[in-house]
Tab-separated table of C-alpha atoms in Angstrom:
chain	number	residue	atom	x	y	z
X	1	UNK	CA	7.232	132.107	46.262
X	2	UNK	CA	7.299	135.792	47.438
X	3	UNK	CA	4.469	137.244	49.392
X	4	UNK	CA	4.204	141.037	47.714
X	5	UNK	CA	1.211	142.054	49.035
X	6	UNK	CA	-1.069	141.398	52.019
X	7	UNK	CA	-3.793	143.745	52.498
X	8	UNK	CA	-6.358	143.201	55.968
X	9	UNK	CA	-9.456	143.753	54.817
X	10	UNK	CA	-11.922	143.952	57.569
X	11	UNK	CA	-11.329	143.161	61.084
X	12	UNK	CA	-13.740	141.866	63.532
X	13	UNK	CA	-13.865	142.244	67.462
X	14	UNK	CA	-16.866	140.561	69.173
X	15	UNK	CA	-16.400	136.699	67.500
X	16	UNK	CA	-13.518	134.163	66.883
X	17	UNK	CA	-13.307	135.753	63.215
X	18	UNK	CA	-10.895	138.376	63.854
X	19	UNK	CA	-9.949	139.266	60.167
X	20	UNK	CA	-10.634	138.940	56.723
X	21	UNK	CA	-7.182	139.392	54.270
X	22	UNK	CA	-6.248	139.325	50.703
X	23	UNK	CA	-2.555	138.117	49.696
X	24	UNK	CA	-0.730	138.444	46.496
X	25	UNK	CA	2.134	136.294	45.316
X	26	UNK	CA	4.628	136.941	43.188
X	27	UNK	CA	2.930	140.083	42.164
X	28	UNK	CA	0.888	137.858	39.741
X	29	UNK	CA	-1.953	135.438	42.244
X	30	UNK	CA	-4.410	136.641	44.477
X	31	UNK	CA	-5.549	134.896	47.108
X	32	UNK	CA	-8.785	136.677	49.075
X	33	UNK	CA	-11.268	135.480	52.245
X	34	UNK	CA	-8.147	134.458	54.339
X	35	UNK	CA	-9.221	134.150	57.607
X	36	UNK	CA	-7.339	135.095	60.929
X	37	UNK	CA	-9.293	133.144	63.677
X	38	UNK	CA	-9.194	133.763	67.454
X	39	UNK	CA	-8.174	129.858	68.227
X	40	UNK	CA	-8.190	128.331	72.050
X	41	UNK	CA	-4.489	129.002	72.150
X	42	UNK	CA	-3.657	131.219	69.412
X	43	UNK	CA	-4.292	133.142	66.717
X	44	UNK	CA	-4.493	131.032	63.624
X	45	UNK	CA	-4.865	131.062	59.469
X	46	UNK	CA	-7.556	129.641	57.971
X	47	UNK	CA	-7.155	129.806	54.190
X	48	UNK	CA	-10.463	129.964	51.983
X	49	UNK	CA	-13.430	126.939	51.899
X	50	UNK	CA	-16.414	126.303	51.165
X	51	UNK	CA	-19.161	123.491	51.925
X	52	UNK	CA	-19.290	120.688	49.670
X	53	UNK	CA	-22.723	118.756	49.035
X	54	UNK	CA	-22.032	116.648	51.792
X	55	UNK	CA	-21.661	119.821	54.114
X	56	UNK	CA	-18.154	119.172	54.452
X	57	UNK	CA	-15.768	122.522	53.942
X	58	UNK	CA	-13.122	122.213	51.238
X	59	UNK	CA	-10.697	124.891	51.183
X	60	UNK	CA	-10.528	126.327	48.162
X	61	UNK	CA	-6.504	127.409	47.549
X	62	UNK	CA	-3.755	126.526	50.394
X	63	UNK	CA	-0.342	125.942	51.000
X	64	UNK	CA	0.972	122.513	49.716
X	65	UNK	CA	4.628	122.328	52.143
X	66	UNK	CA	4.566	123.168	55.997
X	67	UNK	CA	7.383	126.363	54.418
X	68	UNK	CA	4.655	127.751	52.362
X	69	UNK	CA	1.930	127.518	55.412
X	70	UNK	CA	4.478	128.901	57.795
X	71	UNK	CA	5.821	132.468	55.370
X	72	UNK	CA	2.003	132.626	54.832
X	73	UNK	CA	0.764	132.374	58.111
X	74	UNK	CA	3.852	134.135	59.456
X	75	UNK	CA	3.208	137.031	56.848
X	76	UNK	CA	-0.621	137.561	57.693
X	77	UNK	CA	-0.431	137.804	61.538
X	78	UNK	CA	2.462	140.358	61.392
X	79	UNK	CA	0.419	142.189	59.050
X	80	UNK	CA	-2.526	141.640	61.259
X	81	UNK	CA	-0.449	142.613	64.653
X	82	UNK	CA	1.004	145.836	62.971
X	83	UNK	CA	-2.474	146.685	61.514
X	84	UNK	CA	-3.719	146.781	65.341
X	85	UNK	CA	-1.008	148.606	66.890
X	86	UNK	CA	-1.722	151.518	63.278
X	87	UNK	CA	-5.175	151.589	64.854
X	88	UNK	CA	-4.627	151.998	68.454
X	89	UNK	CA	-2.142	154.682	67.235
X	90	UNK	CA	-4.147	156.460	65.089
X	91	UNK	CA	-7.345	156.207	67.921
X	92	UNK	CA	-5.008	157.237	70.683
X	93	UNK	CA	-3.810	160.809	69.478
């Protein structure tokens, strides 16, 4: 599994939601509503859910071996971290 494309959609500064991002593997699956979440420790992924009837969240598509979590997670917040430091380059001149 390659990531080939990870695109930060929106990003968010006054809640725990800090970004929304789209992923695409092996140039053929997209994966979109990936969350990066402000945690108590950390910044952390949260991959697409929704509610069941029961209220419960389900996530929709995620990783199925702690490798796959860790290139995906690893992927997004270096995206996410270089997508700051663009903006605070392009605000700053």
């Amino acid at each position: 599994m390659t990531i080939t494309d990870i695109k930060i959609r929106r990003t968010y500064q006054d809640s725990r939601l800090r970004a929304l991002v789209s992923i695409t593997i092996d140039g053929e699956l997209a994966i979109h509503d990936i969350k990066v979440i402000e945690g108590p420790e950390r910044l952390f992924v949260a991959m697409p859910s929704r509610r069941d009837d029961n209220g419960v969240f389900r996530d929709i598509a995620h990783p199925i071996t702690s490798e796959a979590r860790q290139r995906i997670e690893g992927g997004i917040l270096n995206a996410y971290h270089e997508h700051l430091a663009a903006q605070q380059e392009a605000g700053g001149s």
